[in-house]
Amino acid sequence: MLTSNGLYKGFRVQIISTSNREEAFKMKADVLTKFPDQKSYIIFQAPNYKIRIGNFLKREDAENYRKQITNSFPQEIYVVEDAIEYTPKGNEEISQ
């Protein structure tokens, strides 16, 4: 479903939530290095910085990706609902 700001309702994998800005930016750089194929995001929700990766329409796809990357991070990572960037391909219809 397209949201009012032009994004879709979907899922991302959250890597970390921390109040330490420096730690958050360091983790984002680490994510970019390890997973250049996926877009990563830093989100500030006072007082925490959250690092999220990916744009998935289906929770199942996000869970599968989480399982693939889970060994790269010492802390628990998990799937979260989020407004995602997505460009439908051709005549693709998005059902949510």
PDB file of N, CA and C in Angstrom:
ATOM      1  N   MET A   1       0.841  -1.166   0.000  1.00  0.00           N
ATOM      2  CA  MET A   1       0.000   0.000   0.000  1.00  0.00           C
ATOM      3  C   MET A   1       0.892   1.237   0.000  1.00  0.00           C
ATOM      4  N   LEU A   2       0.589   2.135  -0.870  1.00  0.00           N
ATOM      5  CA  LEU A   2       1.343   3.372  -0.974  1.00  0.00           C
ATOM      6  C   LEU A   2       0.935   4.303   0.166  1.00  0.00           C
ATOM      7  N   THR A   3       1.918   4.861   0.864  1.00  0.00           N
ATOM      8  CA  THR A   3       1.629   5.783   1.962  1.00  0.00           C
ATOM      9  C   THR A   3       1.520   7.205   1.428  1.00  0.00           C
ATOM     10  N   SER A   4       1.120   8.121   2.280  1.00  0.00           N
ATOM     11  CA  SER A   4       0.931   9.510   1.865  1.00  0.00           C
ATOM     12  C   SER A   4       2.223  10.186   1.423  1.00  0.00           C
ATOM     13  N   ASN A   5       3.369   9.665   1.859  1.00  0.00           N
ATOM     14  CA  ASN A   5       4.643  10.281   1.464  1.00  0.00           C
ATOM     15  C   ASN A   5       5.293   9.550   0.291  1.00  0.00           C
ATOM     16  N   GLY A   6       4.524   8.724  -0.422  1.00  0.00           N
ATOM     17  CA  GLY A   6       5.034   8.072  -1.622  1.00  0.00           C
ATOM     18  C   GLY A   6       5.834   6.811  -1.370  1.00  0.00           C
ATOM     19  N   LEU A   7       5.838   6.323  -0.145  1.00  0.00           N
ATOM     20  CA  LEU A   7       6.546   5.092   0.185  1.00  0.00           C
ATOM     21  C   LEU A   7       5.527   3.970   0.368  1.00  0.00           C
ATOM     22  N   TYR A   8       6.016   2.743   0.387  1.00  0.00           N
ATOM     23  CA  TYR A   8       5.152   1.583   0.584  1.00  0.00           C
ATOM     24  C   TYR A   8       5.285   1.057   2.004  1.00  0.00           C
ATOM     25  N   LYS A   9       4.226   0.432   2.485  1.00  0.00           N
ATOM     26  CA  LYS A   9       4.314  -0.260   3.770  1.00  0.00           C
ATOM     27  C   LYS A   9       5.078  -1.546   3.525  1.00  0.00           C
ATOM     28  N   GLY A  10       6.121  -1.757   4.308  1.00  0.00           N
ATOM     29  CA  GLY A  10       6.943  -2.937   4.110  1.00  0.00           C
ATOM     30  C   GLY A  10       7.754  -3.241   5.347  1.00  0.00           C
ATOM     31  N   PHE A  11       8.940  -3.820   5.114  1.00  0.00           N
ATOM     32  CA  PHE A  11       9.762  -4.302   6.221  1.00  0.00           C
ATOM     33  C   PHE A  11      11.233  -4.017   5.963  1.00  0.00           C
ATOM     34  N   ARG A  12      11.966  -3.852   7.046  1.00  0.00           N
ATOM     35  CA  ARG A  12      13.426  -3.731   7.008  1.00  0.00           C
ATOM     36  C   ARG A  12      13.993  -4.579   8.135  1.00  0.00           C
ATOM     37  N   VAL A  13      15.292  -4.825   8.062  1.00  0.00           N
ATOM     38  CA  VAL A  13      15.976  -5.542   9.130  1.00  0.00           C
ATOM     39  C   VAL A  13      16.688  -4.505   9.986  1.00  0.00           C
ATOM     40  N   GLN A  14      16.371  -4.484  11.277  1.00  0.00           N
ATOM     41  CA  GLN A  14      17.024  -3.544  12.187  1.00  0.00           C
ATOM     42  C   GLN A  14      18.266  -4.187  12.772  1.00  0.00           C
ATOM     43  N   ILE A  15      19.393  -3.504  12.597  1.00  0.00           N
ATOM     44  CA  ILE A  15      20.693  -4.015  13.023  1.00  0.00           C
ATOM     45  C   ILE A  15      21.016  -3.594  14.453  1.00  0.00           C
ATOM     46  N   ILE A  16      20.716  -2.336  14.783  1.00  0.00           N
ATOM     47  CA  ILE A  16      21.076  -1.822  16.110  1.00  0.00           C
ATOM     48  C   ILE A  16      20.170  -0.643  16.458  1.00  0.00           C
ATOM     49  N   SER A  17      19.985  -0.449  17.755  1.00  0.00           N
ATOM     50  CA  SER A  17      19.336   0.736  18.293  1.00  0.00           C
ATOM     51  C   SER A  17      20.209   1.193  19.449  1.00  0.00           C
ATOM     52  N   THR A  18      20.732   2.409  19.345  1.00  0.00           N
ATOM     53  CA  THR A  18      21.666   2.908  20.349  1.00  0.00           C
ATOM     54  C   THR A  18      21.489   4.409  20.539  1.00  0.00           C
ATOM     55  N   SER A  19      21.787   4.877  21.728  1.00  0.00           N
ATOM     56  CA  SER A  19      21.760   6.322  21.977  1.00  0.00           C
ATOM     57  C   SER A  19      23.103   6.962  21.639  1.00  0.00           C
ATOM     58  N   ASN A  20      24.092   6.134  21.298  1.00  0.00           N
ATOM     59  CA  ASN A  20      25.434   6.615  20.973  1.00  0.00           C
ATOM     60  C   ASN A  20      25.531   6.909  19.473  1.00  0.00           C
ATOM     61  N   ARG A  21      25.553   8.194  19.128  1.00  0.00           N
ATOM     62  CA  ARG A  21      25.572   8.612  17.723  1.00  0.00           C
ATOM     63  C   ARG A  21      26.783   8.056  16.983  1.00  0.00           C
ATOM     64  N   GLU A  22      27.945   8.128  17.608  1.00  0.00           N
ATOM     65  CA  GLU A  22      29.181   7.650  16.982  1.00  0.00           C
ATOM     66  C   GLU A  22      29.100   6.147  16.684  1.00  0.00           C
ATOM     67  N   GLU A  23      28.596   5.391  17.638  1.00  0.00           N
ATOM     68  CA  GLU A  23      28.437   3.943  17.443  1.00  0.00           C
ATOM     69  C   GLU A  23      27.487   3.651  16.274  1.00  0.00           C
ATOM     70  N   ALA A  24      26.410   4.425  16.177  1.00  0.00           N
ATOM     71  CA  ALA A  24      25.435   4.233  15.103  1.00  0.00           C
ATOM     72  C   ALA A  24      26.065   4.480  13.735  1.00  0.00           C
ATOM     73  N   PHE A  25      26.810   5.571  13.590  1.00  0.00           N
ATOM     74  CA  PHE A  25      27.419   5.874  12.300  1.00  0.00           C
ATOM     75  C   PHE A  25      28.516   4.875  11.947  1.00  0.00           C
ATOM     76  N   LYS A  26      29.223   4.379  12.956  1.00  0.00           N
ATOM     77  CA  LYS A  26      30.235   3.350  12.721  1.00  0.00           C
ATOM     78  C   LYS A  26      29.570   2.063  12.228  1.00  0.00           C
ATOM     79  N   MET A  27      28.453   1.696  12.839  1.00  0.00           N
ATOM     80  CA  MET A  27      27.727   0.494  12.432  1.00  0.00           C
ATOM     81  C   MET A  27      27.177   0.645  11.018  1.00  0.00           C
ATOM     82  N   LYS A  28      26.684   1.838  10.678  1.00  0.00           N
ATOM     83  CA  LYS A  28      26.161   2.050   9.325  1.00  0.00           C
ATOM     84  C   LYS A  28      27.271   1.866   8.299  1.00  0.00           C
ATOM     85  N   ALA A  29      28.458   2.378   8.587  1.00  0.00           N
ATOM     86  CA  ALA A  29      29.596   2.203   7.680  1.00  0.00           C
ATOM     87  C   ALA A  29      29.947   0.724   7.546  1.00  0.00           C
ATOM     88  N   ASP A  30      29.886  -0.006   8.645  1.00  0.00           N
ATOM     89  CA  ASP A  30      30.162  -1.444   8.635  1.00  0.00           C
ATOM     90  C   ASP A  30      29.133  -2.180   7.773  1.00  0.00           C
ATOM     91  N   VAL A  31      27.875  -1.810   7.912  1.00  0.00           N
ATOM     92  CA  VAL A  31      26.801  -2.426   7.125  1.00  0.00           C
ATOM     93  C   VAL A  31      27.016  -2.156   5.638  1.00  0.00           C
ATOM     94  N   LEU A  32      27.370  -0.928   5.293  1.00  0.00           N
ATOM     95  CA  LEU A  32      27.617  -0.576   3.888  1.00  0.00           C
ATOM     96  C   LEU A  32      28.761  -1.390   3.300  1.00  0.00           C
ATOM     97  N   THR A  33      29.787  -1.628   4.096  1.00  0.00           N
ATOM     98  CA  THR A  33      30.943  -2.403   3.641  1.00  0.00           C
ATOM     99  C   THR A  33      30.575  -3.870   3.442  1.00  0.00           C
ATOM    100  N   LYS A  34      29.852  -4.441   4.397  1.00  0.00           N
ATOM    101  CA  LYS A  34      29.514  -5.865   4.343  1.00  0.00           C
ATOM    102  C   LYS A  34      28.393  -6.187   3.358  1.00  0.00           C
ATOM    103  N   PHE A  35      27.469  -5.261   3.179  1.00  0.00           N
ATOM    104  CA  PHE A  35      26.282  -5.525   2.364  1.00  0.00           C
ATOM    105  C   PHE A  35      25.997  -4.373   1.397  1.00  0.00           C
ATOM    106  N   PRO A  36      26.891  -4.165   0.437  1.00  0.00           N
ATOM    107  CA  PRO A  36      26.719  -3.043  -0.488  1.00  0.00           C
ATOM    108  C   PRO A  36      25.515  -3.205  -1.425  1.00  0.00           C
ATOM    109  N   ASP A  37      24.973  -4.422  -1.506  1.00  0.00           N
ATOM    110  CA  ASP A  37      23.833  -4.677  -2.382  1.00  0.00           C
ATOM    111  C   ASP A  37      22.503  -4.195  -1.801  1.00  0.00           C
ATOM    112  N   GLN A  38      22.476  -3.892  -0.511  1.00  0.00           N
ATOM    113  CA  GLN A  38      21.244  -3.437   0.140  1.00  0.00           C
ATOM    114  C   GLN A  38      21.408  -2.004   0.641  1.00  0.00           C
ATOM    115  N   LYS A  39      20.368  -1.224   0.468  1.00  0.00           N
ATOM    116  CA  LYS A  39      20.381   0.144   0.967  1.00  0.00           C
ATOM    117  C   LYS A  39      20.228   0.118   2.490  1.00  0.00           C
ATOM    118  N   SER A  40      20.987   0.963   3.169  1.00  0.00           N
ATOM    119  CA  SER A  40      20.889   1.025   4.629  1.00  0.00           C
ATOM    120  C   SER A  40      20.461   2.427   5.055  1.00  0.00           C
ATOM    121  N   TYR A  41      19.888   2.501   6.236  1.00  0.00           N
ATOM    122  CA  TYR A  41      19.288   3.739   6.720  1.00  0.00           C
ATOM    123  C   TYR A  41      19.668   3.966   8.175  1.00  0.00           C
ATOM    124  N   ILE A  42      19.850   5.239   8.520  1.00  0.00           N
ATOM    125  CA  ILE A  42      20.019   5.610   9.921  1.00  0.00           C
ATOM    126  C   ILE A  42      18.805   6.474  10.275  1.00  0.00           C
ATOM    127  N   ILE A  43      18.110   6.060  11.301  1.00  0.00           N
ATOM    128  CA  ILE A  43      16.878   6.725  11.706  1.00  0.00           C
ATOM    129  C   ILE A  43      17.068   7.224  13.134  1.00  0.00           C
ATOM    130  N   PHE A  44      16.771   8.491  13.358  1.00  0.00           N
ATOM    131  CA  PHE A  44      16.868   9.029  14.713  1.00  0.00           C
ATOM    132  C   PHE A  44      15.471   9.155  15.294  1.00  0.00           C
ATOM    133  N   GLN A  45      15.214   8.413  16.355  1.00  0.00           N
ATOM    134  CA  GLN A  45      13.985   8.529  17.134  1.00  0.00           C
ATOM    135  C   GLN A  45      14.452   8.751  18.566  1.00  0.00           C
ATOM    136  N   ALA A  46      14.424  10.010  18.984  1.00  0.00           N
ATOM    137  CA  ALA A  46      15.008  10.408  20.267  1.00  0.00           C
ATOM    138  C   ALA A  46      14.644   9.429  21.372  1.00  0.00           C
ATOM    139  N   PRO A  47      15.603   8.985  22.136  1.00  0.00           N
ATOM    140  CA  PRO A  47      17.023   9.347  22.100  1.00  0.00           C
ATOM    141  C   PRO A  47      17.882   8.359  21.304  1.00  0.00           C
ATOM    142  N   ASN A  48      17.261   7.511  20.480  1.00  0.00           N
ATOM    143  CA  ASN A  48      18.017   6.437  19.831  1.00  0.00           C
ATOM    144  C   ASN A  48      18.234   6.626  18.339  1.00  0.00           C
ATOM    145  N   TYR A  49      19.366   6.114  17.891  1.00  0.00           N
ATOM    146  CA  TYR A  49      19.692   5.995  16.477  1.00  0.00           C
ATOM    147  C   TYR A  49      19.482   4.533  16.105  1.00  0.00           C
ATOM    148  N   LYS A  50      18.763   4.293  15.012  1.00  0.00           N
ATOM    149  CA  LYS A  50      18.487   2.924  14.585  1.00  0.00           C
ATOM    150  C   LYS A  50      19.067   2.719  13.192  1.00  0.00           C
ATOM    151  N   ILE A  51      19.765   1.602  13.020  1.00  0.00           N
ATOM    152  CA  ILE A  51      20.313   1.252  11.715  1.00  0.00           C
ATOM    153  C   ILE A  51      19.444   0.143  11.149  1.00  0.00           C
ATOM    154  N   ARG A  52      18.908   0.403   9.957  1.00  0.00           N
ATOM    155  CA  ARG A  52      18.057  -0.573   9.282  1.00  0.00           C
ATOM    156  C   ARG A  52      18.575  -0.798   7.873  1.00  0.00           C
ATOM    157  N   ILE A  53      18.303  -1.988   7.359  1.00  0.00           N
ATOM    158  CA  ILE A  53      18.797  -2.356   6.040  1.00  0.00           C
ATOM    159  C   ILE A  53      17.675  -3.016   5.242  1.00  0.00           C
ATOM    160  N   GLY A  54      17.646  -2.697   3.943  1.00  0.00           N
ATOM    161  CA  GLY A  54      16.734  -3.363   3.026  1.00  0.00           C
ATOM    162  C   GLY A  54      15.407  -2.662   2.827  1.00  0.00           C
ATOM    163  N   ASN A  55      14.726  -3.088   1.768  1.00  0.00           N
ATOM    164  CA  ASN A  55      13.378  -2.651   1.422  1.00  0.00           C
ATOM    165  C   ASN A  55      12.623  -3.894   0.968  1.00  0.00           C
ATOM    166  N   PHE A  56      11.808  -4.447   1.845  1.00  0.00           N
ATOM    167  CA  PHE A  56      11.113  -5.697   1.555  1.00  0.00           C
ATOM    168  C   PHE A  56       9.606  -5.493   1.654  1.00  0.00           C
ATOM    169  N   LEU A  57       8.877  -5.924   0.632  1.00  0.00           N
ATOM    170  CA  LEU A  57       7.422  -5.828   0.670  1.00  0.00           C
ATOM    171  C   LEU A  57       6.823  -6.887   1.585  1.00  0.00           C
ATOM    172  N   LYS A  58       7.466  -8.046   1.654  1.00  0.00           N
ATOM    173  CA  LYS A  58       6.933  -9.161   2.436  1.00  0.00           C
ATOM    174  C   LYS A  58       7.822  -9.444   3.644  1.00  0.00           C
ATOM    175  N   ARG A  59       7.168  -9.700   4.784  1.00  0.00           N
ATOM    176  CA  ARG A  59       7.905 -10.041   6.005  1.00  0.00           C
ATOM    177  C   ARG A  59       8.769 -11.274   5.772  1.00  0.00           C
ATOM    178  N   GLU A  60       8.259 -12.235   5.028  1.00  0.00           N
ATOM    179  CA  GLU A  60       8.996 -13.469   4.750  1.00  0.00           C
ATOM    180  C   GLU A  60      10.340 -13.179   4.079  1.00  0.00           C
ATOM    181  N   ASP A  61      10.350 -12.259   3.121  1.00  0.00           N
ATOM    182  CA  ASP A  61      11.602 -11.903   2.444  1.00  0.00           C
ATOM    183  C   ASP A  61      12.578 -11.238   3.412  1.00  0.00           C
ATOM    184  N   ALA A  62      12.055 -10.370   4.273  1.00  0.00           N
ATOM    185  CA  ALA A  62      12.905  -9.708   5.270  1.00  0.00           C
ATOM    186  C   ALA A  62      13.462 -10.726   6.260  1.00  0.00           C
ATOM    187  N   GLU A  63      12.642 -11.688   6.682  1.00  0.00           N
ATOM    188  CA  GLU A  63      13.104 -12.730   7.613  1.00  0.00           C
ATOM    189  C   GLU A  63      14.190 -13.586   6.974  1.00  0.00           C
ATOM    190  N   ASN A  64      14.020 -13.937   5.707  1.00  0.00           N
ATOM    191  CA  ASN A  64      15.040 -14.723   5.009  1.00  0.00           C
ATOM    192  C   ASN A  64      16.354 -13.958   4.925  1.00  0.00           C
ATOM    193  N   TYR A  65      16.282 -12.664   4.647  1.00  0.00           N
ATOM    194  CA  TYR A  65      17.497 -11.850   4.577  1.00  0.00           C
ATOM    195  C   TYR A  65      18.145 -11.741   5.960  1.00  0.00           C
ATOM    196  N   ARG A  66      17.315 -11.561   6.995  1.00  0.00           N
ATOM    197  CA  ARG A  66      17.833 -11.492   8.368  1.00  0.00           C
ATOM    198  C   ARG A  66      18.622 -12.756   8.699  1.00  0.00           C
ATOM    199  N   LYS A  67      18.095 -13.899   8.321  1.00  0.00           N
ATOM    200  CA  LYS A  67      18.785 -15.170   8.591  1.00  0.00           C
ATOM    201  C   LYS A  67      20.123 -15.246   7.857  1.00  0.00           C
ATOM    202  N   GLN A  68      20.176 -14.685   6.644  1.00  0.00           N
ATOM    203  CA  GLN A  68      21.413 -14.701   5.858  1.00  0.00           C
ATOM    204  C   GLN A  68      22.508 -13.860   6.498  1.00  0.00           C
ATOM    205  N   ILE A  69      22.135 -12.753   7.127  1.00  0.00           N
ATOM    206  CA  ILE A  69      23.148 -11.814   7.629  1.00  0.00           C
ATOM    207  C   ILE A  69      23.360 -11.891   9.135  1.00  0.00           C
ATOM    208  N   THR A  70      22.585 -12.698   9.831  1.00  0.00           N
ATOM    209  CA  THR A  70      22.606 -12.695  11.300  1.00  0.00           C
ATOM    210  C   THR A  70      23.977 -13.001  11.899  1.00  0.00           C
ATOM    211  N   ASN A  71      24.793 -13.807  11.252  1.00  0.00           N
ATOM    212  CA  ASN A  71      26.118 -14.140  11.794  1.00  0.00           C
ATOM    213  C   ASN A  71      27.111 -12.986  11.706  1.00  0.00           C
ATOM    214  N   SER A  72      26.766 -11.948  10.965  1.00  0.00           N
ATOM    215  CA  SER A  72      27.671 -10.802  10.806  1.00  0.00           C
ATOM    216  C   SER A  72      27.566  -9.795  11.947  1.00  0.00           C
ATOM    217  N   PHE A  73      26.603  -9.986  12.843  1.00  0.00           N
ATOM    218  CA  PHE A  73      26.377  -9.010  13.907  1.00  0.00           C
ATOM    219  C   PHE A  73      26.286  -9.712  15.250  1.00  0.00           C
ATOM    220  N   PRO A  74      26.989  -9.182  16.271  1.00  0.00           N
ATOM    221  CA  PRO A  74      27.013  -9.837  17.582  1.00  0.00           C
ATOM    222  C   PRO A  74      25.688  -9.715  18.340  1.00  0.00           C
ATOM    223  N   GLN A  75      24.958  -8.650  18.110  1.00  0.00           N
ATOM    224  CA  GLN A  75      23.705  -8.441  18.825  1.00  0.00           C
ATOM    225  C   GLN A  75      22.550  -9.056  18.033  1.00  0.00           C
ATOM    226  N   GLU A  76      21.415  -9.152  18.687  1.00  0.00           N
ATOM    227  CA  GLU A  76      20.230  -9.691  18.025  1.00  0.00           C
ATOM    228  C   GLU A  76      19.723  -8.686  16.995  1.00  0.00           C
ATOM    229  N   ILE A  77      19.432  -9.161  15.804  1.00  0.00           N
ATOM    230  CA  ILE A  77      18.832  -8.307  14.781  1.00  0.00           C
ATOM    231  C   ILE A  77      17.435  -8.846  14.492  1.00  0.00           C
ATOM    232  N   TYR A  78      16.553  -7.966  14.053  1.00  0.00           N
ATOM    233  CA  TYR A  78      15.178  -8.409  13.853  1.00  0.00           C
ATOM    234  C   TYR A  78      14.492  -7.592  12.768  1.00  0.00           C
ATOM    235  N   VAL A  79      13.360  -8.105  12.310  1.00  0.00           N
ATOM    236  CA  VAL A  79      12.575  -7.474  11.251  1.00  0.00           C
ATOM    237  C   VAL A  79      11.605  -6.477  11.877  1.00  0.00           C
ATOM    238  N   VAL A  80      11.495  -5.301  11.245  1.00  0.00           N
ATOM    239  CA  VAL A  80      10.566  -4.272  11.712  1.00  0.00           C
ATOM    240  C   VAL A  80       9.726  -3.773  10.544  1.00  0.00           C
ATOM    241  N   GLU A  81       8.504  -3.362  10.847  1.00  0.00           N
ATOM    242  CA  GLU A  81       7.676  -2.715   9.832  1.00  0.00           C
ATOM    243  C   GLU A  81       8.213  -1.312   9.614  1.00  0.00           C
ATOM    244  N   ASP A  82       8.172  -0.861   8.352  1.00  0.00           N
ATOM    245  CA  ASP A  82       8.676   0.471   8.040  1.00  0.00           C
ATOM    246  C   ASP A  82       8.093   0.909   6.708  1.00  0.00           C
ATOM    247  N   ALA A  83       8.130   2.194   6.449  1.00  0.00           N
ATOM    248  CA  ALA A  83       7.788   2.712   5.128  1.00  0.00           C
ATOM    249  C   ALA A  83       9.029   2.520   4.268  1.00  0.00           C
ATOM    250  N   ILE A  84       8.871   1.843   3.129  1.00  0.00           N
ATOM    251  CA  ILE A  84      10.031   1.482   2.320  1.00  0.00           C
ATOM    252  C   ILE A  84       9.988   2.129   0.948  1.00  0.00           C
ATOM    253  N   GLU A  85      11.157   2.228   0.353  1.00  0.00           N
ATOM    254  CA  GLU A  85      11.288   2.685  -1.024  1.00  0.00           C
ATOM    255  C   GLU A  85      11.105   1.474  -1.920  1.00  0.00           C
ATOM    256  N   TYR A  86      10.244   1.589  -2.917  1.00  0.00           N
ATOM    257  CA  TYR A  86      10.051   0.476  -3.838  1.00  0.00           C
ATOM    258  C   TYR A  86       9.543   1.023  -5.157  1.00  0.00           C
ATOM    259  N   THR A  87      10.096   0.527  -6.251  1.00  0.00           N
ATOM    260  CA  THR A  87       9.655   0.913  -7.582  1.00  0.00           C
ATOM    261  C   THR A  87       9.093  -0.323  -8.265  1.00  0.00           C
ATOM    262  N   PRO A  88       7.770  -0.361  -8.489  1.00  0.00           N
ATOM    263  CA  PRO A  88       7.188  -1.516  -9.179  1.00  0.00           C
ATOM    264  C   PRO A  88       7.797  -1.677 -10.568  1.00  0.00           C
ATOM    265  N   LYS A  89       7.952  -2.928 -10.976  1.00  0.00           N
ATOM    266  CA  LYS A  89       8.554  -3.233 -12.274  1.00  0.00           C
ATOM    267  C   LYS A  89       7.461  -3.474 -13.306  1.00  0.00           C
ATOM    268  N   GLY A  90       7.499  -2.746 -14.412  1.00  0.00           N
ATOM    269  CA  GLY A  90       6.541  -2.954 -15.499  1.00  0.00           C
ATOM    270  C   GLY A  90       5.104  -2.833 -15.041  1.00  0.00           C
ATOM    271  N   ASN A  91       4.332  -3.896 -15.270  1.00  0.00           N
ATOM    272  CA  ASN A  91       2.912  -3.910 -14.904  1.00  0.00           C
ATOM    273  C   ASN A  91       2.664  -4.527 -13.533  1.00  0.00           C
ATOM    274  N   GLU A  92       3.717  -4.648 -12.740  1.00  0.00           N
ATOM    275  CA  GLU A  92       3.602  -5.271 -11.424  1.00  0.00           C
ATOM    276  C   GLU A  92       2.604  -4.511 -10.552  1.00  0.00           C
ATOM    277  N   GLU A  93       1.720  -5.279  -9.923  1.00  0.00           N
ATOM    278  CA  GLU A  93       0.778  -4.691  -8.978  1.00  0.00           C
ATOM    279  C   GLU A  93       1.174  -5.115  -7.579  1.00  0.00           C
ATOM    280  N   ILE A  94       1.092  -4.193  -6.662  1.00  0.00           N
ATOM    281  CA  ILE A  94       1.464  -4.455  -5.279  1.00  0.00           C
ATOM    282  C   ILE A  94       0.186  -4.682  -4.486  1.00  0.00           C
ATOM    283  N   SER A  95       0.054  -5.854  -3.893  1.00  0.00           N
ATOM    284  CA  SER A  95      -1.107  -6.107  -3.035  1.00  0.00           C
ATOM    285  C   SER A  95      -0.620  -6.209  -1.597  1.00  0.00           C
ATOM    286  N   GLN A  96      -1.223  -5.427  -0.734  1.00  0.00           N
ATOM    287  CA  GLN A  96      -0.815  -5.435   0.676  1.00  0.00           C
ATOM    288  C   GLN A  96      -2.019  -5.480   1.565  1.00  0.00           C
TER     289      GLN A  96
END
